[in-house]
Amino acid sequence: MGLVQPHTLHVDQPLELECGRQLPSCDLVYETYGNLNASASNAVLICHALSGHHHAAGYHSMDEKRPGWWDSCIGPGKPIDTNRFFVVCLNNLGGCHGSSGPTSTNPETGQLWGPDFPMMTVKDWVKSQARLADALGIEQWAAVVGGSLGGMQALQWAIDFPDRLRHAVVIAAAPKLSAQNIAFNEVARQSILTDPNFHGGRYYLHDTYPRQGLILARMVGHITYLSDDAMRMKFGRDLRSGRFHFGFDVEFQVESYLRHQGETFSRNFDANTYLLMTKALDYFDPAREQGGTLEQALERTRCGFLVMSFNSDWRFSPERSREIVNALTHVGRDVSYAEIDTPKGHDAFLLPIPEYVKLLGAYLRRVADEVDADGQ
Amino acid sequence: MGLVQPHTLHVDQPLELECGRQLPSCDLVYETYGNLNASASNAVLICHALSGHHHAAGYHSMDEKRPGWWDSCIGPGKPIDTNRFFVVCLNNLGGCHGSSGPTSTNPETGQLWGPDFPMMTVKDWVKSQARLADALGIEQWAAVVGGSLGGMQALQWAIDFPDRLRHAVVIAAAPKLSAQNIAFNEVARQSILTDPNFHGGRYYLHDTYPRQGLILARMVGHITYLSDDAMRMKFGRDLRSGRFHFGFDVEFQVESYLRHQGETFSRNFDANTYLLMTKALDYFDPAREQGGTLEQALERTRCGFLVMSFNSDWRFSPERSREIVNALTHVGRDVSYAEIDTPKGHDAFLLPIPEYVKLLGAYLRRVADEVDADGQ
């Protein structure tokens, strides 16, 4: 995509949230790639996952070392082809990359929101994303696309705004978290909440931050993003120095890697945001909301679906994707399903795995063709 | 078993350890159940797992609420039948239940060992267990039996003292930890090591202890002891109060359960011991020690083997047990293998699952018959 830059939408109308509170106004930071066509029918919304943000493709400056987080899939001639689509990606509310969240200022008090920022849900995010669509003049998305927590947003779009998207692409997601998923989130949260530097979420007033809690949270999270096989291939039981030291310093490469992942993450992410994001995952359960069954929830949808999973993903295994596929089939929706063979685990959804990229590209080419045909 | 009581063996000869250090003397706390026969040929050694101890069966007093940790399998007429076997279970060195370890006194300094207690390995434990066998006049165990880390000790016995056991029973174990296993241990260790109350392991000098670190360590450990299915059946997405609160207090039952498990454990276990036990797991790798392959390591064994695994165990999956079985078969050992169908996960090895208990009992009955036949 070359050089790109973020934009900010200031939303003045209050946003009613699922938790019962209200955001009187908010900022949404977003990026766009490609051009919106005259009928505004070629827009694709990218929803980000737990630690993602609006910077999905291209570079912010010539000095930026890495492009946006999904640059492998977004750009001219790529699966999400910016020669054909107008691609939009925003930082979700509660995030820490520019949209209103714990690290931004509460306009009513002039203070940082910190732990007082309202709890967000997938439904709230979708509602706020609809405001962005309104502002951009997009009545209907050609597709809403996301992996993991982003896939849950795509699914929620299909339920909450059935007429405002043609297609939902739901990758490496689940219709709700399992008890084990919630348990891992709870360990991550407790790591942060009990860090003595957390100060009830007001660490910024104490000129500190719960670094160690964030490191632990990310370490445990990271284990669930990789498959056992991926870790075996990447590290096995390799030692950092070729022999045992019989101490608590790093002995195995995998220990070094995990600590590094945790430390890097802790420097770039806000603890209050991490807590909010894990709770949004826990709360996601459209079946519960619509009376009990996933079929009942999906009965409202109108769009076409592409559901994708990865056979080594044990965080949201293919079985969880098939629950979505089966419920969609049961209510008569058009649904394509692909289970990609890869050892990369949950993280696979971010990687340029040839079969994955090819199938995603093929589906979206058909979406673009459909949009073109409709415009003629 | 009714009322039982622990004994202490004081070992005066120095114990050379794998880490290169030496324990000049040590105490081993153990219990025995049943009677040793005249030829001392009916003794069974039980090796405990990460958080276990010597109290495997019976009650210490009429007030004790729960019997020893493997009471379901040890006793008159039970799979490890005390009418036929003399059963011995000890607290491993480095433990916190009476044997020499971080919470006991270093005889050379008169101070608590604390973090200065030497790093232990499975090989060291087996060597110390052989001292206990010597003291009890047991030249050869009828069987050495253990689950998880205890199963690794049984395997190490077969390698290090091939003539001192007739049978090894290796349950829910692995021939070495995977990168993922090590990663989970590392998260647990980092939780403890970075707890501000850890004080480099000398918390007892500061009148405190790394409670929160131990809680987190146990929470993450506990997730790996249960299967996803077991958690689903036990908790699903049940809410503690029937509705969402949109806060960081407990919402789901599984959160409440995990916190409770962590808190209970933190009150009853020593942090330095927990660190040592996880390192012993990481270091276990008989193949590495014997030149590279598991077959080479097992070439030295002479005993019969029963290997058991549980199909829902993802900590040490059946695949890991089959690695042991295949290597044993390759070197021509007598090996029986059973994969038990249960949703209980790794924890299954501690539970009275009918098929498991039946197969274990059947194997050990044959061992007892063999001992009897030899004595005649």
Short mmCIF file of C-alpha atoms in Angstrom, two decimals, chain A residues 170-172 306-314 316-323 325-326 335-343 345 348 353-357 359-360:
data_model
loop_
_atom_site.label_atom_id
_atom_site.label_comp_id
_atom_site.label_asym_id
_atom_site.label_seq_id
_atom_site.Cartn_x
_atom_site.Cartn_y
_atom_site.Cartn_z
CA VAL A 170 -15.25 -15.24 9.85
CA ILE A 171 -11.73 -16.61 10.37
CA ALA A 172 -10.39 -18.65 13.31
CA LEU A 306 -16.99 -17.60 4.37
CA VAL A 307 -15.86 -19.41 7.51
CA MET A 308 -12.22 -20.50 7.83
CA SER A 309 -10.33 -22.44 10.47
CA PHE A 310 -6.86 -23.92 10.95
CA ASN A 311 -6.43 -27.55 11.92
CA SER A 312 -3.70 -26.87 14.52
CA ASP A 313 -5.60 -24.02 16.20
CA TRP A 314 -6.49 -25.19 19.71
CA PHE A 316 -10.56 -21.71 18.57
CA SER A 317 -10.39 -25.13 16.97
CA PRO A 318 -12.02 -26.09 13.66
CA GLU A 319 -14.79 -27.70 15.71
CA ARG A 320 -15.79 -24.23 16.94
CA SER A 321 -15.92 -22.91 13.36
CA ARG A 322 -18.00 -25.90 12.33
CA GLU A 323 -20.54 -24.98 15.02
CA VAL A 325 -21.12 -23.43 9.77
CA ASN A 326 -23.65 -26.01 10.94
CA VAL A 335 -21.84 -20.62 3.59
CA SER A 336 -18.42 -21.68 2.34
CA TYR A 337 -16.12 -23.39 4.80
CA ALA A 338 -12.41 -24.11 4.58
CA GLU A 339 -10.23 -25.84 7.11
CA ILE A 340 -6.61 -25.00 6.37
CA ASP A 341 -3.91 -27.58 7.02
CA THR A 342 -1.07 -25.80 8.85
CA PRO A 343 0.96 -26.35 12.01
CA GLY A 345 -1.95 -22.70 15.39
CA ALA A 348 -2.12 -18.73 11.33
CA ILE A 353 -0.15 -19.31 4.32
CA PRO A 354 -0.55 -20.04 0.58
CA GLU A 355 -3.74 -22.15 0.70
CA TYR A 356 -5.37 -19.73 3.14
CA VAL A 357 -4.47 -16.63 1.14
CA LEU A 359 -9.00 -19.32 -0.78
CA LEU A 360 -9.61 -15.96 0.88
#
